[in-house]
mmCIF file with all atom_site columns, C-alpha atoms in Angstrom:
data_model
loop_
_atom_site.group_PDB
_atom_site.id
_atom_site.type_symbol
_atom_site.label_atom_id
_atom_site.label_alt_id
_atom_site.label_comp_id
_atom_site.label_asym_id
_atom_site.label_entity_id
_atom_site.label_seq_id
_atom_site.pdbx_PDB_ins_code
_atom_site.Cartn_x
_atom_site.Cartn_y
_atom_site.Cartn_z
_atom_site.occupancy
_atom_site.B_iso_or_equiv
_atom_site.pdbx_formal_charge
_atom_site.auth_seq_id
_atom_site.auth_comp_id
_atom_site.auth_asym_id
_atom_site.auth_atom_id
_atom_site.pdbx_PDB_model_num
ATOM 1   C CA . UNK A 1 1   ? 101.066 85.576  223.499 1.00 0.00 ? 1   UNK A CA 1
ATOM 2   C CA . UNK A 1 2   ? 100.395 88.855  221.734 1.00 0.00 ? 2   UNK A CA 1
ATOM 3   C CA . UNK A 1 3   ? 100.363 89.498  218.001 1.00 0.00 ? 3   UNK A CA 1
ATOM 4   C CA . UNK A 1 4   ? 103.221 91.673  217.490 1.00 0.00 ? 4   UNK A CA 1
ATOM 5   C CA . UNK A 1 5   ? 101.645 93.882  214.587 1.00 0.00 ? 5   UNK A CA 1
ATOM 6   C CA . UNK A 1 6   ? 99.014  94.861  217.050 1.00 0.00 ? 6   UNK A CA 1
ATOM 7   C CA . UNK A 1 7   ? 101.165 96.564  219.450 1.00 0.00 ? 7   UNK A CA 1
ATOM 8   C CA . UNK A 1 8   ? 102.811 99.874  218.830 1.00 0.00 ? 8   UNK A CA 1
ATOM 9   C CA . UNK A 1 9   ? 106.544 100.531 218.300 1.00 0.00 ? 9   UNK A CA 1
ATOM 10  C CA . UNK A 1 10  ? 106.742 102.183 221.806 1.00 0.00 ? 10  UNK A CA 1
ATOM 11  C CA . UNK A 1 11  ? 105.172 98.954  223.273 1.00 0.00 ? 11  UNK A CA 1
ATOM 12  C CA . UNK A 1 12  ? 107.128 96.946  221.677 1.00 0.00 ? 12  UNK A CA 1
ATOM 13  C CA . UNK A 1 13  ? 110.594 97.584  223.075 1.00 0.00 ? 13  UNK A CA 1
ATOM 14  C CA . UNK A 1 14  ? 108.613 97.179  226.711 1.00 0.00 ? 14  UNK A CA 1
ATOM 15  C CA . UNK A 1 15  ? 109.328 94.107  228.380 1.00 0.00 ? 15  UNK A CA 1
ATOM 16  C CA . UNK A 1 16  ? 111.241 92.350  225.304 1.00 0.00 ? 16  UNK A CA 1
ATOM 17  C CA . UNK A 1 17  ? 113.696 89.863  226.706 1.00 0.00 ? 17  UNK A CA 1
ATOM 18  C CA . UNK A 1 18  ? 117.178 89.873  224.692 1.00 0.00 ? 18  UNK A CA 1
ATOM 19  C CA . UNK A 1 19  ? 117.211 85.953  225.725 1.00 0.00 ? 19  UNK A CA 1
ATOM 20  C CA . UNK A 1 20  ? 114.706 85.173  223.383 1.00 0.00 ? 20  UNK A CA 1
ATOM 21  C CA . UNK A 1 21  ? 115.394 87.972  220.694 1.00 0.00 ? 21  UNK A CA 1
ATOM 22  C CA . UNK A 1 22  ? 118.603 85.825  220.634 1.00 0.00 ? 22  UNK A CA 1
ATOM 23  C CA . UNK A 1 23  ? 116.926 82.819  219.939 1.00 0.00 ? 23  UNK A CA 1
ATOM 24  C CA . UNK A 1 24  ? 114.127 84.079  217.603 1.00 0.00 ? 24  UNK A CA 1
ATOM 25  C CA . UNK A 1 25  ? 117.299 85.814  215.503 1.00 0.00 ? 25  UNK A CA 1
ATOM 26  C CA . UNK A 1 26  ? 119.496 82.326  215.622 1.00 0.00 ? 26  UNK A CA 1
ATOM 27  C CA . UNK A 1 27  ? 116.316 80.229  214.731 1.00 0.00 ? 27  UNK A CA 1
ATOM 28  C CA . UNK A 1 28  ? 115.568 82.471  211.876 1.00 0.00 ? 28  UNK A CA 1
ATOM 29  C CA . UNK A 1 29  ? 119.387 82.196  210.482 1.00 0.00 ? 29  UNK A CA 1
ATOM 30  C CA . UNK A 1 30  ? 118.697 78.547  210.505 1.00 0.00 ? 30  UNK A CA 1
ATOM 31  C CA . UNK A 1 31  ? 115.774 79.077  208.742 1.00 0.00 ? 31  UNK A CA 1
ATOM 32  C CA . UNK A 1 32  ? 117.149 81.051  206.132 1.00 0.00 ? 32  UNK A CA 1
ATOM 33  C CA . UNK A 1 33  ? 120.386 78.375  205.426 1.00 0.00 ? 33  UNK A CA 1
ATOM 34  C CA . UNK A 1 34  ? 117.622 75.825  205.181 1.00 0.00 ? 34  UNK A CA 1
ATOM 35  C CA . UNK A 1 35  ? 115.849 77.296  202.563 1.00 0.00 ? 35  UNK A CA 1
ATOM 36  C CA . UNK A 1 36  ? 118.803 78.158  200.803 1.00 0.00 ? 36  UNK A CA 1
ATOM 37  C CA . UNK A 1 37  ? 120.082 74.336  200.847 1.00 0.00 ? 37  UNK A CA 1
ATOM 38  C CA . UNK A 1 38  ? 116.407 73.565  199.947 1.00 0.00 ? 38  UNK A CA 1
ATOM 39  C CA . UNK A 1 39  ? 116.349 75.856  197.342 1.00 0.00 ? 39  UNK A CA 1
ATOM 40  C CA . UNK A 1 40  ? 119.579 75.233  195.924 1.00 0.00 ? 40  UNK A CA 1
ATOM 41  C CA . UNK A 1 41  ? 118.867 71.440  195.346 1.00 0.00 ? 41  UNK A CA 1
ATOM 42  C CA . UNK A 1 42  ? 115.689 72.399  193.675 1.00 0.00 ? 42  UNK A CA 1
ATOM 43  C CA . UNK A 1 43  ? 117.813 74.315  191.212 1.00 0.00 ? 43  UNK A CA 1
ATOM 44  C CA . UNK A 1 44  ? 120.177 70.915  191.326 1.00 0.00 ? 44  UNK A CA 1
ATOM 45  C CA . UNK A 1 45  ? 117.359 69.013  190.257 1.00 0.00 ? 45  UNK A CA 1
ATOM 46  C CA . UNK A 1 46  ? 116.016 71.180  187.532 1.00 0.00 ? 46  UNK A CA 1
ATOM 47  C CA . UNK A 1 47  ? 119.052 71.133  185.546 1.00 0.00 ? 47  UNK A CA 1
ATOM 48  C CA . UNK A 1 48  ? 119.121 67.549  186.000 1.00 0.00 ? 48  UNK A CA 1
ATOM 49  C CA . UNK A 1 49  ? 115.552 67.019  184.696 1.00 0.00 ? 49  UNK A CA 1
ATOM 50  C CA . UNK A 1 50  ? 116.832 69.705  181.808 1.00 0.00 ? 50  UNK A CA 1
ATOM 51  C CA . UNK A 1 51  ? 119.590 67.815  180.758 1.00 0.00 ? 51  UNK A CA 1
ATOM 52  C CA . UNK A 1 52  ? 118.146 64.338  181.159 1.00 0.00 ? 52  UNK A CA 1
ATOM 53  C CA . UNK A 1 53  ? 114.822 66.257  178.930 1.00 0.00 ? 53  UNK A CA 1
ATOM 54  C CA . UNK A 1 54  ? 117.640 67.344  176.333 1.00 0.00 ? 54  UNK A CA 1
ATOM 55  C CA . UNK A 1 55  ? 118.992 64.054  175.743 1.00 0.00 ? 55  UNK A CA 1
ATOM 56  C CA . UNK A 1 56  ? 115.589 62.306  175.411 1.00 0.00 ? 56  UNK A CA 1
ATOM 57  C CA . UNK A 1 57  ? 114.740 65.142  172.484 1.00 0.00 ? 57  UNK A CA 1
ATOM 58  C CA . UNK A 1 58  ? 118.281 63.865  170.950 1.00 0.00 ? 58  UNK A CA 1
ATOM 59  C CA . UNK A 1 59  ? 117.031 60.313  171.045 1.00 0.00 ? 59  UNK A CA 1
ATOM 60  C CA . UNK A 1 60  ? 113.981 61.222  169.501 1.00 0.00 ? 60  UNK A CA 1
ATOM 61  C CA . UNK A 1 61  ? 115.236 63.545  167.065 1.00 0.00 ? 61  UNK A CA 1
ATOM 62  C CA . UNK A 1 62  ? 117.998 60.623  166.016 1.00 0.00 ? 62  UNK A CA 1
ATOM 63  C CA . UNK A 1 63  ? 115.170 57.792  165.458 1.00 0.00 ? 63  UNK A CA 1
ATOM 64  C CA . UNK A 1 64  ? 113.161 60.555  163.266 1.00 0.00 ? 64  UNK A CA 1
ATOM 65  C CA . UNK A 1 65  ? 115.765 61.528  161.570 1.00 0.00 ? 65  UNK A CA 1
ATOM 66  C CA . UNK A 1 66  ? 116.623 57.936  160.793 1.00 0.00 ? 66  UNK A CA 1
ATOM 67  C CA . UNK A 1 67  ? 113.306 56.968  159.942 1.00 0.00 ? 67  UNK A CA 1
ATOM 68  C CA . UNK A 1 68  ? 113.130 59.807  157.306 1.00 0.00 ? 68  UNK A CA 1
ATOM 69  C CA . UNK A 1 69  ? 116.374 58.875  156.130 1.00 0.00 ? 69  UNK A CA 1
ATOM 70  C CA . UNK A 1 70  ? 114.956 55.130  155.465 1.00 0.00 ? 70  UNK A CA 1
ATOM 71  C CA . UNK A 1 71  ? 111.840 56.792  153.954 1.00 0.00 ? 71  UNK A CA 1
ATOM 72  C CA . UNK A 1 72  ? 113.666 58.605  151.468 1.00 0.00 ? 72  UNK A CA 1
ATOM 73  C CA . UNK A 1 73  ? 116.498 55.846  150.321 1.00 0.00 ? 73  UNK A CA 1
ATOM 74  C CA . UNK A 1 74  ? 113.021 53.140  149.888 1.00 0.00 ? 74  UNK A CA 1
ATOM 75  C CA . UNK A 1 75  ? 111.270 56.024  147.459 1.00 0.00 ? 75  UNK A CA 1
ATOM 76  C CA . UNK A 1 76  ? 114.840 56.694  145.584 1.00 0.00 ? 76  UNK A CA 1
ATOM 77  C CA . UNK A 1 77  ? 115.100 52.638  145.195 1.00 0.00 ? 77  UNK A CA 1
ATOM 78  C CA . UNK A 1 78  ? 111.739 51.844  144.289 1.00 0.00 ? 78  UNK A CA 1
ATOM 79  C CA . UNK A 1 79  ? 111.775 55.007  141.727 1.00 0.00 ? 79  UNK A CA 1
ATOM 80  C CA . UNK A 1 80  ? 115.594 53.435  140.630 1.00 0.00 ? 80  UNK A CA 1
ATOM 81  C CA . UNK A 1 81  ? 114.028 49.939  139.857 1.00 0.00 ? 81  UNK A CA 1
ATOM 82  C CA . UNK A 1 82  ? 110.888 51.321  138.304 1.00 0.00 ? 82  UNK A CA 1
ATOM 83  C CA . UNK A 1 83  ? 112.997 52.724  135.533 1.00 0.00 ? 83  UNK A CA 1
ATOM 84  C CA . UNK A 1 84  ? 114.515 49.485  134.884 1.00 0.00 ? 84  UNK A CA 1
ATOM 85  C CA . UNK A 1 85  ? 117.682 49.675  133.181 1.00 0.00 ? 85  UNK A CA 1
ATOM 86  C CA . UNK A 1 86  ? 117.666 52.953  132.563 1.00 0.00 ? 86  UNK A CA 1
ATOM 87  C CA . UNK A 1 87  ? 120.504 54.144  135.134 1.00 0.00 ? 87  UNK A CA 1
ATOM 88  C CA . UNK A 1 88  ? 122.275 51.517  133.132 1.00 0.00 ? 88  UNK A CA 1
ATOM 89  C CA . UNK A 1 89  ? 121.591 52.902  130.079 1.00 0.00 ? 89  UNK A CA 1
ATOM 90  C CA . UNK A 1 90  ? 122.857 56.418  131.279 1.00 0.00 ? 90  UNK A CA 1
ATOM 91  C CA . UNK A 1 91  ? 126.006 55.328  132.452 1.00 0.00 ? 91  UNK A CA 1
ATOM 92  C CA . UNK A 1 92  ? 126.371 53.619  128.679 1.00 0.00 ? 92  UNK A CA 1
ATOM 93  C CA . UNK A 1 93  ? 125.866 56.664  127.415 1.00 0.00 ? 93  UNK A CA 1
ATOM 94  C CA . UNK A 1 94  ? 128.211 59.006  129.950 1.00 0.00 ? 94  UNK A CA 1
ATOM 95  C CA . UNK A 1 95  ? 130.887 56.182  129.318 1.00 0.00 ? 95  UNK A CA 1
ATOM 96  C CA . UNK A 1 96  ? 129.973 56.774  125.545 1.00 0.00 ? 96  UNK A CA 1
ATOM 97  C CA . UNK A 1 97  ? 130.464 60.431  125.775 1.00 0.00 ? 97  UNK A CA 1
ATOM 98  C CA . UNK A 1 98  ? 133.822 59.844  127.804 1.00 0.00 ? 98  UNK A CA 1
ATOM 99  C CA . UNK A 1 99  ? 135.671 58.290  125.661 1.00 0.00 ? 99  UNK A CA 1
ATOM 100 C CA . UNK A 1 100 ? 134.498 60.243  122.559 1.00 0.00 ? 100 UNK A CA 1
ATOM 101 C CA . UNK A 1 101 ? 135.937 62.840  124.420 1.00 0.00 ? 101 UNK A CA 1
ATOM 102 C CA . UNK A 1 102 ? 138.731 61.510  125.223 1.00 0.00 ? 102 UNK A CA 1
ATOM 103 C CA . UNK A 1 103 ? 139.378 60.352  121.398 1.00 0.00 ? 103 UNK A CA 1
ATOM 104 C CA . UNK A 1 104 ? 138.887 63.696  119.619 1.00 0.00 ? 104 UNK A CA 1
ATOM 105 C CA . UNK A 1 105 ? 141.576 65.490  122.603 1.00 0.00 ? 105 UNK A CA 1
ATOM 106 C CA . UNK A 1 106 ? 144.167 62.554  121.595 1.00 0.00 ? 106 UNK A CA 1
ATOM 107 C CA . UNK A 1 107 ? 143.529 63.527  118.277 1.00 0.00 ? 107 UNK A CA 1
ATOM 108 C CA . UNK A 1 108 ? 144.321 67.055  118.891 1.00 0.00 ? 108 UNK A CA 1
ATOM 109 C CA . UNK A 1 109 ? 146.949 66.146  120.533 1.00 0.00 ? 109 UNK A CA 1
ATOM 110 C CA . UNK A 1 110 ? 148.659 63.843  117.931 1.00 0.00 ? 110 UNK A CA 1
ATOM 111 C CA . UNK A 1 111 ? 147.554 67.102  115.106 1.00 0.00 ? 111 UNK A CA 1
ATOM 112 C CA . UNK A 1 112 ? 148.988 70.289  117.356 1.00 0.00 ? 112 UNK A CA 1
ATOM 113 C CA . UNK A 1 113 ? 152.012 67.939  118.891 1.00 0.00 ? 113 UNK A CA 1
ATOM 114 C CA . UNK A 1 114 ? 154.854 68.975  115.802 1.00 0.00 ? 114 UNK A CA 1
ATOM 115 C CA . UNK A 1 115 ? 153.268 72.444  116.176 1.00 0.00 ? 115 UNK A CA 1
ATOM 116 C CA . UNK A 1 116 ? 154.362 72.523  119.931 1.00 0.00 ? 116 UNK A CA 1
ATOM 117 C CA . UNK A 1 117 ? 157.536 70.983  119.238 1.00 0.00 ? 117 UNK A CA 1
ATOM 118 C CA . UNK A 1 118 ? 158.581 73.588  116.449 1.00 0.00 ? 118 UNK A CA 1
ATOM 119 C CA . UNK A 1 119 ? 157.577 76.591  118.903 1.00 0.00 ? 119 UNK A CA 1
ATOM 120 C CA . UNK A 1 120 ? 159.389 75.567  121.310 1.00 0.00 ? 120 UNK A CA 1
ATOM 121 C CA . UNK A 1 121 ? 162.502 74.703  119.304 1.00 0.00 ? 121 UNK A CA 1
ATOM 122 C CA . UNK A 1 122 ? 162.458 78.336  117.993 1.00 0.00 ? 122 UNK A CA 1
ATOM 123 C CA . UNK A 1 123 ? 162.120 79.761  121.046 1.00 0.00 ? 123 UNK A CA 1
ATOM 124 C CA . UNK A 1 124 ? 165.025 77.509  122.605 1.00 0.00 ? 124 UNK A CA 1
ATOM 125 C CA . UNK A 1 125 ? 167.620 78.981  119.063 1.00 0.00 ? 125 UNK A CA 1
ATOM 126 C CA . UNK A 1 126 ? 166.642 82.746  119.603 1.00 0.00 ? 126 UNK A CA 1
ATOM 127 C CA . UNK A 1 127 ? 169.642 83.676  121.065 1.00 0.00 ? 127 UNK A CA 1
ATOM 128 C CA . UNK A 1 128 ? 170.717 87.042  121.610 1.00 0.00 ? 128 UNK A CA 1
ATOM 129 C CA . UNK A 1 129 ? 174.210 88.552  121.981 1.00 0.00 ? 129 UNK A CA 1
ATOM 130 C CA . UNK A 1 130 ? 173.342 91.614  122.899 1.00 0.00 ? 130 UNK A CA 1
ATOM 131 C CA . UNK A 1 131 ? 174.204 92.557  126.493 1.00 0.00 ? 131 UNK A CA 1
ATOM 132 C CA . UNK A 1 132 ? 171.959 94.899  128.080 1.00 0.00 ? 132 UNK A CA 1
ATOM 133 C CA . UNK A 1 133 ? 172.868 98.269  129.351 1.00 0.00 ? 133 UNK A CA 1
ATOM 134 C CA . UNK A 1 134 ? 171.572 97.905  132.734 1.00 0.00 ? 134 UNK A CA 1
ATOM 135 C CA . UNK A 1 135 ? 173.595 94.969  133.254 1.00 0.00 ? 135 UNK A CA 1
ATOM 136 C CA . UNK A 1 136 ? 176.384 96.351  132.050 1.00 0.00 ? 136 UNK A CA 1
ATOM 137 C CA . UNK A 1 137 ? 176.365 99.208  134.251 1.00 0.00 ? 137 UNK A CA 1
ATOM 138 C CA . UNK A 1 138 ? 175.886 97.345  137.347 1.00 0.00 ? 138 UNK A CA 1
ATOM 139 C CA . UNK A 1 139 ? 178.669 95.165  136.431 1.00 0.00 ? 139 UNK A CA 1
ATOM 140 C CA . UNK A 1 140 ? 180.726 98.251  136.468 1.00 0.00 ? 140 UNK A CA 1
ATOM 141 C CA . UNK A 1 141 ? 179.002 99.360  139.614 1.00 0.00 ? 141 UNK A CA 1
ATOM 142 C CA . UNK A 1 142 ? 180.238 95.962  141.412 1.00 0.00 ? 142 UNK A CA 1
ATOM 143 C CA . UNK A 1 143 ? 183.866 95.966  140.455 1.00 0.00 ? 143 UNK A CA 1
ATOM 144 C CA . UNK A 1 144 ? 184.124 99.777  140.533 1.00 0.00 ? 144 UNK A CA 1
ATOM 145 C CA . UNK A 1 145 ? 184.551 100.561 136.737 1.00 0.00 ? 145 UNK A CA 1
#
């Protein structure tokens, strides 16, 4: 057989049989759908391995996470019971405060109450007669006046 690069164009066309042109061409097309199936599970199987990859970083992002988590609660507990009864002792005292609080607004309240009450009785007795103009007029507007 002769190594086709080594012969020149005008030799080449010279005693070529179409037979097995036709073959060479078919056996090529083969070729070329079997490298695209071949290639096309390789690209299968990569996102596979990417997915299955991403899932296994979840995992392992999920147990750090909860170890941290675990780290941090211990150091927040052990620093709790090292001050004793102090977080006790603060909540005495924000109760404390509270209902201080709470006392001097009911006092206010019971003080500025008759206040409240006469305002709003001498707002409810202001009466006036007076009808306005504007209303007038578009009373006599309405039923043509």
């Amino acid at each position: 057989r002769l190594d086709f690069h080594k012969i020149t164009p005008s030799q080449r066309s010279v005693g070529r049989d179409t037979t097995t042109t036709t073959m060479n061409s078919g056996t090529g097309i083969q070729e070329l759908m079997a490298a695209e199936t071949r290639a096309s599970q390789i690209v299968a199987e990569a996102r596979i391995a990417r997915g299955d990859r991403m899932k296994q970083a979840q995992v392992d992002a999920d147990e750090l996470i909860a170890a941290y988590r675990l780290e941090q609660q211990d150091a927040f507990d052990k620093k709790a019971n090292a001050d004793g009864g102090s977080g006790n002792n603060a909540s005495a005292k924000l109760q404390a405060e509270t209902n201080a609080e709470v006392q001097d607004m009911q006092g206010q309240f019971h003080q500025n109450a008759q206040k409240a009450v006469d305002v709003l009785l001498s707002k409810c007795c202001e009466v006036s007669l007076e009808v306005p103009s504007a209303r007038i007029r578009s009373t006599q507007k309405i039923y043509g006046k």
